[in-house]
Amino acid sequence: MPSRPLTVLWRAMSGVRSVFALAFACVILAALASLVDPLVIRFTLDSVLAGKAPELPAPFDSMLASLGGTSYLARNLWLCGLALLGASLVNALFSFLRGNLSAVAAERTAKNLRDRLAAHLDALPASYFGQASAGDLVQRATSDMDTVRRFLATQVEEVGRAVALLSLTVVMMAGIDGPMTLVSVPVIPAVFAFSYLFFRKIQKAFTISDEAEAALTQVLEENLHGIRVVRAFAREDFEIDRFDARNRRFTGETRKLIVLFGWYWGISVLLCAAQEAATIGFGASRVAAGLLSAGTYLAFIAYVGRVLWPVRQLGRTLTEVGKAMVSLGRITQVLNAPDEFSRDRVRLINTGARAGREPRGRIEIDRLCVEYEPGKRVLADVSFTVEPGETVAILGRTGSGKSTLAATLVRLVEPSSGSIRLDGVDIALIDRRELRELVGIVLQEPYLFSRSLRENVELGTGPLGEGELERASQLSGLSPVVASFEAGWATAVGEEGVTLSGGQRQRLALARTLAKRPRVLVLDDTLSALDTETDAAVRRALGGETTAAARAAGTAPTTIIVAHRITTLMGADRIIVLEEGRVADIGTHAELLSRPGLYSRVWEIQGAGGFAPAPA
Ligand code: ATP
Ligand code: MG
């Protein structure tokens, strides 16, 4: 079931909820302290200076009596100043504590949320990233996350403060003078209603501006990734224009937000000023009529200021709440996307499908169909079997579904119907992590990380012994590459492997997969960037592990290899020809040559260069 944004936030607050509660307590104490000084002013004016009988609660009354009554205070007026100072100090102390506590709690909550998002992004199925844009995801993980963090650090407390100040002050005013209170508050609900309308508007505007920012990040991200293409095609001007257009859109949307703010501030300042004028005017007439003391009048003016301040602040606070809700919603959307493991867990618990079985590496593909879009079959009724240790090659035109077939073997893509069985168990019932231990794939476009050569090879295995490292690099033909670099294994690879040649990248990717010693090896066009000679050497080395002896010992991996080169194809035990997602033909090199079809045509075209006798 999808989580709601506030549930997500509540969960992220685990461990610091008590800190938030403490911060709230400080908010209320600070608000209480801030209510004291108008009372001190009123007391000083009315009781100490004008000599009216003070109306103090019992404990204060006896305290005053022990000091020597109001006449003592009249002689030592500095004591009243001291009381004001004391109230301000208490206010300052609790405000300071509240700021610190909520900052600590907010940082922790944001950290929890960030960790959760990062872990979730890592667990999302590959298909998710086909639809989502990286720029947008980066935006959610950084800018949106920061909006939520800032909201937690400042605005949550601000909401508490506004509510506490407002309700406490109104109660206090009502306790001092009823008619004055009635005149001093009518604007409050009006500003509330107005703020709410504004809140709705700002939320919409912010969603738009946030999405505009995401689009901007997207262009920047694409440009940095594709910088070589941009340069090679002299597309700088075009890309700058594209960035400029999106930047202008973002600026425009932000300006709309600012204009909205301008309106809000203007109108709410006007409303608040009207409220203050009403209080001052009505109070003055009551003082003139002798119905109100000067001290109470001054206290009311101070209180009205104090009530109106959070009311005026409300717009800003609501804006921040609005923004934070939008950001939190965007983060929650990602968190609600089902990760690829959660569905598995439910199914795996009941099966324990592979438990205790020794992997052999037999692959049976049974009427496999794959659709990326409903109704459009990229693979249709593909069936074939690969025995343990066998090598099967796949040939097909571009777009015929070879990479899709390879990806389904490690469940990067899920079939729409049909099944793939590994040693008799449907791979849909095998835990993905376990499956990916058993089946190693070298992707058509392998991604290399900007780490050392060694770390790239150890990506799927963790630290390797020298022997294992040597084996993997021998088999993949990486050894001469490592030897050619001064720093050897420690050589740093540039981002996405830019500092390596295409062939070096392929060997590194192959070594990385071989290091895992998978039972089933899937090579998606992996040897294409190698020259024919190196390709042959690598295949010989791989073949060495696939000899009959190795097969008998059960060490040779079952190999499925996508290739275009006839020399790579002809060495396989069987060749499968894919056409438009269907198996057009299966057979050995000799069998396929004896029939017309794609394989014979490829043989004619490529074979004429080296294998077929030169025309007389
Ligand atoms: P090539 O020889 O060029 O590598 P291929 O045989 O590996 O081609 P696939 O990558 O399997 O081809 O693609 C088969 C079809 O599926 C293509 O028509 C492609 O447009 C489509 N396709 C591949 N990946 C996706 C995807 N993630 N979403 C939608 N369609 C896709
Ligand atoms: Mg492909």
XYZ file of C-alpha atoms and ligand atoms in Angstrom:
648
model
C 0.000 0.000 0.000
C 1.400 3.438 -0.829
C 2.474 5.497 2.163
C 1.159 8.992 2.703
C 3.675 11.852 2.821
C 3.069 12.552 6.493
C 3.462 8.872 7.372
C 6.787 8.900 5.556
C 7.844 11.962 7.529
C 6.688 10.487 10.813
C 8.714 7.341 10.169
C 11.783 9.384 9.282
C 11.396 11.210 12.600
C 11.911 8.011 14.557
C 14.562 8.499 17.233
C 14.142 12.268 17.359
C 10.441 12.602 18.074
C 11.190 13.350 21.732
C 13.629 16.068 20.644
C 10.859 17.639 18.572
C 8.543 17.408 21.601
C 11.149 19.164 23.777
C 11.518 21.854 21.149
C 7.752 22.328 21.242
C 7.814 22.665 25.014
C 10.445 25.398 24.589
C 8.223 27.129 22.048
C 5.368 27.295 24.535
C 7.595 28.446 27.404
C 9.110 31.164 25.215
C 5.627 32.273 24.141
C 4.523 32.438 27.768
C 7.575 34.496 28.703
C 6.835 36.921 25.884
C 3.398 37.591 27.345
C 4.848 38.852 30.608
C 6.219 42.255 29.635
C 2.921 43.957 28.667
C 1.696 42.853 32.087
C 4.756 44.402 33.753
C 4.182 47.646 31.832
C 0.537 47.718 32.839
C 1.390 46.980 36.471
C 4.088 49.666 36.535
C 1.857 52.351 35.005
C -1.363 51.589 36.814
C -0.320 50.263 40.213
C 3.204 51.514 40.838
C 2.893 54.981 39.303
C -0.879 55.726 39.363
C -1.444 53.947 42.674
C -4.340 51.711 41.581
C -4.784 48.573 43.684
C -2.895 45.762 41.896
C -4.837 42.633 40.908
C -2.132 40.040 41.321
C -2.381 36.265 41.820
C -1.856 35.254 45.468
C 1.857 34.227 45.353
C 2.839 37.503 43.629
C 0.717 39.457 46.064
C 2.549 38.068 49.117
C 5.883 38.552 47.332
C 5.015 42.198 46.734
C 3.927 42.608 50.364
C 7.229 41.180 51.658
C 9.114 43.677 49.460
C 7.180 46.577 50.954
C 4.254 47.092 48.549
C 3.948 49.250 45.427
C 5.373 52.289 47.185
C 8.682 50.436 47.570
C 8.653 49.696 43.828
C 7.839 53.352 43.069
C 11.040 54.289 44.889
C 12.997 51.531 43.119
C 11.621 51.635 39.575
C 14.659 49.785 38.279
C 13.100 46.615 39.751
C 10.303 46.885 37.153
C 12.955 47.212 34.468
C 14.667 44.172 35.902
C 11.410 42.172 35.665
C 11.143 43.149 31.987
C 14.731 42.093 31.433
C 14.149 38.785 33.254
C 11.125 37.960 31.087
C 13.134 38.747 27.938
C 16.010 36.584 29.134
C 13.720 33.617 29.736
C 12.196 34.189 26.298
C 15.657 34.360 24.713
C 16.873 31.244 26.510
C 13.954 29.093 25.406
C 14.063 30.496 21.882
C 17.734 29.559 21.714
C 17.040 26.040 22.996
C 14.144 25.604 20.605
C 16.312 26.658 17.657
C 19.064 24.230 18.579
C 16.814 21.315 19.376
C 14.792 21.604 16.217
C 17.911 22.006 14.088
C 19.360 18.794 15.527
C 16.070 16.935 15.093
C 15.610 18.247 11.561
C 19.094 17.206 10.463
C 18.574 13.710 11.797
C 15.156 13.390 10.169
C 16.517 14.631 6.860
C 19.402 12.180 7.104
C 17.002 9.291 7.737
C 14.862 10.348 4.805
C 17.878 10.765 2.513
C 19.227 7.336 3.468
C 15.854 5.780 2.830
C 15.523 7.447 -0.567
C 19.025 6.433 -1.632
C 18.446 2.823 -0.583
C 15.131 2.808 -2.406
C 16.604 4.266 -5.588
C 19.118 1.425 -5.546
C 16.353 -1.156 -5.216
C 14.014 0.175 -7.905
C 13.647 -2.036 -10.976
C 15.607 -1.119 -14.092
C 12.337 -0.387 -15.891
C 11.630 2.504 -13.483
C 14.636 4.407 -14.760
C 13.387 3.972 -18.305
C 10.509 6.322 -17.461
C 12.001 8.605 -14.825
C 14.547 11.252 -15.719
C 17.810 11.328 -13.825
C 17.691 15.118 -13.487
C 14.269 14.945 -11.903
C 15.380 12.243 -9.472
C 18.458 14.266 -8.541
C 16.170 17.232 -7.945
C 14.010 15.159 -5.614
C 16.992 13.822 -3.717
C 18.658 17.216 -3.258
C 16.516 20.328 -3.643
C 13.257 18.765 -2.450
C 15.063 17.080 0.393
C 16.518 20.428 1.451
C 13.100 22.103 1.378
C 11.820 19.444 3.765
C 14.874 19.840 5.983
C 14.499 23.614 6.192
C 10.826 23.226 6.913
C 11.569 20.902 9.808
C 14.364 23.081 11.167
C 12.415 26.333 11.234
C 8.824 26.164 10.131
C 7.435 23.349 12.278
C 8.411 25.379 15.327
C 7.090 28.496 13.677
C 3.660 26.911 13.306
C 3.740 25.897 16.970
C 4.889 29.354 17.956
C 2.159 31.075 15.968
C -0.554 28.858 17.432
C 0.812 29.186 20.987
C 1.270 32.964 20.807
C -2.082 33.506 19.215
C -4.163 31.437 21.602
C -2.278 32.455 24.762
C -2.405 36.142 23.882
C -6.108 36.093 23.109
C -6.813 34.311 26.407
C -4.643 36.862 28.212
C -6.402 39.802 26.553
C -9.829 38.393 27.334
C -8.764 38.087 30.973
C -7.855 41.796 31.125
C -10.647 43.541 29.213
C -13.586 41.987 27.295
C -14.726 44.878 25.034
C -11.141 45.731 24.042
C -10.522 42.086 23.123
C -13.596 42.017 20.891
C -12.323 45.038 18.975
C -8.746 43.712 18.787
C -9.307 40.339 17.089
C -11.809 40.447 14.179
C -9.082 40.725 11.565
C -7.511 37.455 12.675
C -10.081 35.096 11.081
C -10.112 37.278 7.978
C -6.344 36.998 7.615
C -6.607 33.273 8.262
C -9.131 32.794 5.479
C -7.066 34.961 3.174
C -3.877 33.046 4.073
C -5.577 29.758 3.321
C -6.590 30.893 -0.155
C -3.063 32.136 -0.672
C -1.665 28.831 0.548
C -3.620 26.937 -2.121
C -2.374 29.274 -4.827
C 1.226 29.179 -3.683
C 1.228 25.396 -3.545
C 0.218 25.202 -7.193
C 2.747 27.856 -8.168
C 5.495 26.108 -6.256
C 4.765 22.736 -7.845
C 5.167 24.353 -11.247
C 8.355 26.190 -10.284
C 9.801 23.036 -8.726
C 9.129 21.059 -11.893
C 10.686 23.854 -13.941
C 13.776 23.587 -11.770
C 13.856 19.819 -12.309
C 13.719 20.360 -16.076
C 16.646 22.748 -15.758
C 18.678 20.220 -13.772
C 17.837 17.667 -16.449
C 19.413 19.704 -19.266
C 22.502 20.398 -17.217
C 22.832 16.740 -16.297
C 22.430 15.530 -19.875
C 24.972 18.053 -21.069
C 27.578 17.028 -18.550
C 27.044 13.372 -19.412
C 27.027 13.913 -23.123
C 29.692 16.613 -23.246
C 31.676 14.735 -25.881
C 28.688 14.383 -28.148
C 27.782 18.027 -27.655
C 31.324 19.029 -28.694
C 31.589 16.530 -31.524
C 28.376 17.765 -33.108
C 29.134 21.421 -32.364
C 25.872 21.581 -30.494
C 27.034 24.059 -27.828
C 24.855 26.919 -29.075
C 21.814 24.715 -29.389
C 22.306 23.293 -25.911
C 22.911 26.736 -24.434
C 19.662 27.921 -26.023
C 17.850 24.918 -24.642
C 19.231 25.630 -21.195
C 18.388 29.292 -21.555
C 14.786 28.515 -22.487
C 14.309 26.320 -19.454
C 16.159 28.765 -17.248
C 13.854 31.527 -18.427
C 10.844 29.375 -17.697
C 12.139 28.633 -14.204
C 12.873 32.318 -13.560
C 9.433 33.251 -14.860
C 7.722 30.765 -12.566
C 9.770 31.968 -9.613
C 8.849 35.548 -10.437
C 5.179 34.593 -10.373
C 5.771 33.236 -6.901
C 7.403 36.484 -5.812
C 4.570 38.576 -7.250
C 2.083 36.412 -5.381
C 4.064 37.075 -2.228
C 4.018 40.811 -2.893
C 0.236 40.759 -3.067
C -0.028 38.723 0.060
C 2.285 40.946 2.073
C 0.627 44.121 0.864
C -2.878 42.978 1.694
C -2.025 41.425 5.032
C -0.053 44.500 6.143
C -3.074 46.608 5.268
C -5.446 44.366 7.210
C -3.140 44.317 10.217
C -2.693 48.075 10.178
C -6.485 48.480 10.130
C -6.668 46.171 13.126
C -4.060 48.171 15.055
C -5.806 51.439 14.197
C -9.116 50.043 15.474
C -7.536 48.965 18.758
C -5.710 52.276 19.247
C -8.766 54.378 18.331
C -11.294 52.397 20.368
C -8.890 52.195 23.331
C -8.243 55.956 23.249
C -11.963 56.696 23.356
C -12.368 54.304 26.300
C -9.446 55.915 28.150
C -10.963 59.388 27.492
C -14.303 58.162 28.858
C -12.501 56.860 31.932
C -13.418 53.246 31.192
C -9.838 52.054 30.652
C -6.610 52.675 32.559
C -3.544 53.930 30.733
C -1.611 50.779 31.693
C -4.240 48.413 30.303
C -4.391 50.530 27.142
C -0.648 50.248 26.601
C -0.737 46.537 27.395
C -3.417 46.045 24.732
C -1.440 47.902 22.131
C 1.509 45.625 22.909
C -0.695 42.515 22.769
C -2.292 43.428 19.471
C 1.176 43.769 17.993
C 2.022 40.370 19.381
C -1.134 38.719 18.000
C -0.769 40.296 14.604
C 2.852 39.337 14.234
C 2.231 35.560 13.947
C -0.876 36.259 11.891
C 1.203 38.259 9.448
C 3.904 35.591 9.605
C 1.264 33.039 8.755
C 1.610 33.720 5.047
C 5.301 32.933 5.083
C 4.806 29.910 7.312
C 1.988 28.563 5.168
C 4.114 29.100 2.089
C 6.889 27.053 3.602
C 4.384 24.407 4.670
C 3.016 24.385 1.129
C 6.445 24.034 -0.433
C 7.471 21.353 2.046
C 4.283 19.390 1.317
C 4.976 19.532 -2.414
C 8.575 18.414 -1.881
C 7.615 15.713 0.567
C 4.977 14.528 -1.891
C 7.564 14.278 -4.652
C 9.906 12.296 -2.420
C 7.056 10.030 -1.316
C 6.162 9.334 -4.949
C 9.587 7.801 -5.473
C 9.398 5.882 -2.203
C 6.008 4.506 -3.204
C 7.292 3.060 -6.459
C 7.551 -0.664 -5.752
C 11.147 -1.853 -5.529
C 12.033 -5.072 -7.280
C 12.678 -7.027 -4.129
C 9.475 -6.350 -2.191
C 7.271 -8.370 -4.534
C 9.819 -11.190 -4.535
C 9.921 -11.553 -0.798
C 6.266 -12.500 -0.638
C 6.662 -15.142 -3.304
C 10.000 -16.496 -2.155
C 8.975 -17.172 1.411
C 6.646 -19.912 0.247
C 8.952 -21.522 -2.250
C 12.545 -21.618 -1.035
C 12.896 -22.612 -4.671
C 16.576 -23.301 -4.993
C 17.303 -24.149 -1.364
C 20.160 -26.625 -1.048
C 20.500 -27.358 -4.754
C 23.913 -27.403 -6.366
C 23.778 -25.015 -9.347
C 24.571 -26.681 -12.661
C 23.637 -23.966 -15.092
C 20.969 -25.524 -17.306
C 18.835 -22.863 -18.934
C 15.412 -23.614 -20.372
C 13.565 -20.822 -22.073
C 9.932 -21.647 -22.616
C 7.607 -19.624 -24.863
C 9.108 -16.397 -23.547
C 7.298 -13.170 -24.469
C 8.403 -9.674 -23.505
C 6.508 -6.424 -24.000
C 7.837 -2.998 -23.021
C 4.537 -1.476 -24.054
C 1.322 -3.466 -23.772
C 0.548 -5.286 -27.004
C 3.946 -4.680 -28.599
C 5.928 -7.886 -28.356
C 9.659 -7.429 -28.488
C 10.158 -11.157 -27.889
C 7.495 -13.617 -28.988
C 7.377 -17.316 -28.086
C 11.119 -17.737 -27.766
C 11.990 -21.282 -26.681
C 15.343 -23.034 -26.468
C 17.454 -24.948 -24.005
C 21.124 -24.613 -23.110
C 22.757 -27.563 -21.368
C 25.269 -26.971 -18.550
C 28.628 -25.881 -19.962
C 27.306 -25.375 -23.493
C 27.873 -22.234 -25.519
C 24.956 -20.830 -27.467
C 25.371 -17.831 -29.741
C 22.627 -15.432 -30.718
C 22.536 -13.644 -34.036
C 19.970 -11.088 -35.116
C 19.538 -7.746 -36.791
C 19.579 -4.584 -34.731
C 16.392 -4.270 -32.680
C 15.569 -7.976 -32.992
C 15.493 -8.385 -29.195
C 18.912 -9.837 -28.341
C 19.681 -7.441 -25.490
C 16.151 -7.860 -24.205
C 16.645 -11.623 -24.089
C 19.946 -11.162 -22.256
C 18.352 -8.787 -19.749
C 15.475 -11.179 -18.974
C 18.018 -13.818 -17.969
C 19.018 -11.700 -14.948
C 15.530 -10.269 -14.474
C 16.435 -6.734 -15.434
C 13.363 -7.118 -17.631
C 10.355 -9.242 -16.634
C 8.604 -11.455 -19.190
C 4.963 -10.772 -19.953
C 4.381 -14.503 -20.348
C 6.379 -17.693 -20.611
C 9.250 -18.575 -18.347
C 12.971 -19.062 -17.970
C 14.100 -21.972 -15.812
C 17.511 -22.306 -14.249
C 18.228 -25.926 -13.296
C 14.504 -26.568 -13.483
C 13.438 -23.656 -11.246
C 11.536 -20.702 -12.679
C 13.877 -17.733 -12.202
C 10.872 -15.639 -11.186
C 10.988 -17.694 -7.976
C 14.683 -17.184 -7.362
C 15.792 -14.285 -5.226
C 17.216 -11.685 -7.581
C 20.447 -11.250 -5.681
C 20.985 -15.005 -5.721
C 20.068 -15.208 -9.405
C 22.562 -12.467 -10.222
C 25.236 -14.363 -8.315
C 24.585 -17.386 -10.507
C 24.063 -15.621 -13.805
C 26.698 -13.050 -14.748
C 25.976 -10.604 -17.529
C 28.209 -8.217 -19.445
C 25.867 -5.528 -20.709
C 26.065 -4.148 -24.211
C 26.862 -0.748 -22.762
C 28.647 -1.552 -19.532
C 28.942 1.259 -17.029
C 32.312 1.783 -15.403
C 32.703 3.692 -12.192
C 35.255 6.429 -11.625
C 37.285 4.222 -9.309
C 40.453 2.197 -9.810
C 40.709 -0.706 -12.284
C 40.838 -3.075 -9.358
C 37.764 -1.651 -7.680
C 35.880 -1.941 -10.952
C 36.732 -5.628 -11.230
C 35.867 -6.222 -7.583
C 32.502 -4.526 -7.960
C 30.455 -7.720 -7.772
C 32.678 -9.755 -5.496
C 34.329 -7.609 -2.862
C 38.110 -7.773 -2.376
C 39.732 -10.507 -4.504
C 42.933 -12.466 -3.937
C 45.787 -11.942 -6.414
C 45.106 -15.366 -7.960
C 41.444 -14.656 -8.668
C 42.282 -11.218 -9.998
C 44.904 -12.705 -12.282
C 42.515 -15.382 -13.538
C 39.775 -12.898 -14.376
C 42.174 -10.563 -16.151
C 43.825 -13.402 -18.090
C 40.499 -14.740 -19.304
C 39.179 -11.357 -20.325
C 42.386 -10.185 -21.954
C 42.699 -7.393 -19.406
C 46.211 -8.368 -18.280
C 48.092 -6.493 -21.037
C 45.923 -3.461 -20.352
C 46.803 -3.485 -16.654
C 50.469 -3.989 -17.505
C 50.411 -1.045 -19.907
C 49.499 1.402 -17.156
C 52.195 2.665 -14.841
C 49.935 2.463 -11.807
C 48.757 -1.046 -12.754
C 45.635 -2.120 -10.924
C 45.499 1.163 -9.038
C 45.002 3.157 -12.261
C 42.012 5.429 -11.861
C 39.272 5.055 -14.444
C 37.642 8.329 -15.523
C 33.920 8.804 -15.095
C 32.037 6.250 -17.219
C 35.404 4.940 -18.333
C 36.278 7.940 -20.536
C 40.012 7.430 -19.997
C 39.872 3.919 -21.487
C 39.526 2.816 -25.094
C 36.360 1.026 -26.159
C 38.114 -2.350 -26.202
C 39.728 -1.725 -22.816
C 36.337 -0.870 -21.393
C 34.854 -4.118 -22.735
C 37.670 -6.205 -21.285
C 37.298 -4.519 -17.927
C 33.555 -5.177 -17.977
C 34.174 -8.800 -18.949
C 36.753 -9.249 -16.179
C 34.292 -7.789 -13.692
C 31.694 -10.416 -14.613
C 34.139 -13.321 -14.859
C 35.519 -12.512 -11.408
C 32.156 -13.563 -9.976
C 32.644 -17.075 -11.418
C 29.035 -17.206 -12.557
C 27.438 -20.552 -13.509
C 25.847 -18.883 -16.499
C 27.684 -16.255 -18.481
C 25.737 -13.860 -20.704
C 27.777 -11.717 -23.084
C 25.782 -9.063 -24.902
C 27.906 -8.099 -27.882
C 30.857 -7.958 -25.521
C 33.631 -8.825 -27.912
C 32.583 -6.440 -30.679
C 35.005 -3.658 -29.808
C 37.992 -6.039 -29.819
C 39.996 -6.549 -32.975
C 39.590 -9.983 -34.563
C 42.857 -11.253 -33.180
C 42.149 -10.228 -29.584
C 38.585 -11.444 -29.919
C 39.947 -14.864 -30.912
C 42.437 -14.835 -28.013
C 39.757 -13.988 -25.486
C 37.461 -16.662 -26.888
C 40.259 -19.223 -26.753
C 40.884 -18.337 -23.131
C 37.176 -18.562 -22.361
C 36.973 -21.767 -24.376
C 39.772 -23.182 -22.258
C 37.390 -23.160 -19.351
C 34.721 -24.659 -21.575
C 36.671 -27.718 -22.674
C 35.145 -31.145 -22.277
C 37.389 -31.775 -19.276
C 36.289 -28.588 -17.595
C 32.694 -29.409 -18.395
C 33.054 -32.809 -16.837
C 34.581 -31.238 -13.747
C 31.571 -28.956 -13.713
C 33.597 -25.755 -13.784
C 32.731 -24.381 -17.198
C 30.009 -21.773 -17.227
C 27.041 -22.132 -19.520
C 27.585 -19.327 -22.016
C 25.078 -17.320 -23.998
C 26.794 -14.946 -26.331
C 25.290 -12.265 -28.541
C 27.535 -11.599 -31.512
C 27.641 -10.310 -35.059
C 31.019 -11.699 -36.039
C 30.927 -15.016 -37.842
C 34.186 -16.097 -36.186
C 32.593 -15.633 -32.783
C 29.373 -17.330 -33.824
C 30.775 -20.386 -35.555
C 32.569 -21.693 -32.472
C 29.321 -22.058 -30.517
C 27.624 -25.392 -29.881
C 24.455 -23.923 -31.320
C 23.431 -20.698 -32.957
C 20.042 -19.084 -32.543
C 18.843 -16.676 -35.173
C 16.399 -14.049 -33.886
C 14.188 -12.176 -36.289
C 11.788 -9.538 -35.009
C 11.662 -11.169 -31.614
C 11.048 -14.701 -32.881
C 13.416 -17.620 -33.187
C 13.851 -17.900 -36.944
C 16.311 -20.777 -36.847
C 18.396 -22.900 -34.499
C 21.336 -25.075 -35.409
C 25.049 -25.638 -35.541
C 27.283 -23.710 -37.899
C 27.122 -26.508 -40.480
C 23.347 -26.920 -40.184
C 22.639 -23.248 -40.599
C 24.984 -22.928 -43.557
C 23.075 -25.666 -45.345
C 19.869 -23.595 -45.324
C 19.146 -20.151 -46.734
C 18.671 -17.483 -44.078
C 20.304 -14.700 -42.128
C 23.204 -16.877 -41.020
C 24.204 -17.938 -44.544
C 23.927 -14.348 -45.699
C 26.176 -13.138 -42.882
C 28.566 -15.970 -43.716
C 28.670 -14.906 -47.342
C 29.308 -11.278 -46.525
C 31.892 -11.829 -43.790
C 33.191 -15.181 -44.947
C 34.206 -13.877 -48.340
C 36.883 -11.841 -46.592
C 38.709 -14.677 -44.906
C 37.161 -18.121 -44.973
C 35.612 -18.638 -48.365
C 38.015 -19.323 -51.191
C 38.733 -16.197 -53.175
C 36.741 -16.039 -56.410
C 38.742 -17.297 -59.353
P 21.141 -4.343 -31.088
O 21.726 -5.363 -31.976
O 21.070 -3.032 -31.772
O 21.797 -4.277 -29.757
P 18.948 -5.781 -29.902
O 18.597 -7.004 -30.674
O 19.810 -5.962 -28.715
O 19.587 -4.711 -30.875
P 16.960 -4.815 -28.084
O 17.806 -3.861 -27.341
O 16.627 -6.086 -27.411
O 17.577 -5.085 -29.515
O 15.611 -4.073 -28.472
C 14.543 -4.753 -29.082
C 13.391 -3.787 -29.278
O 12.880 -3.370 -28.024
C 13.783 -2.525 -30.031
O 12.801 -2.278 -30.986
C 13.776 -1.439 -28.983
O 13.280 -0.256 -29.531
C 12.839 -1.975 -27.930
N 13.290 -1.604 -26.571
C 14.465 -1.953 -26.015
N 14.544 -1.490 -24.738
C 13.389 -0.842 -24.507
C 12.857 -0.151 -23.357
N 13.527 -0.040 -22.223
N 11.635 0.387 -23.473
C 10.937 0.276 -24.624
N 11.367 -0.365 -25.711
C 12.580 -0.923 -25.674
Mg 21.497 -5.114 -28.108
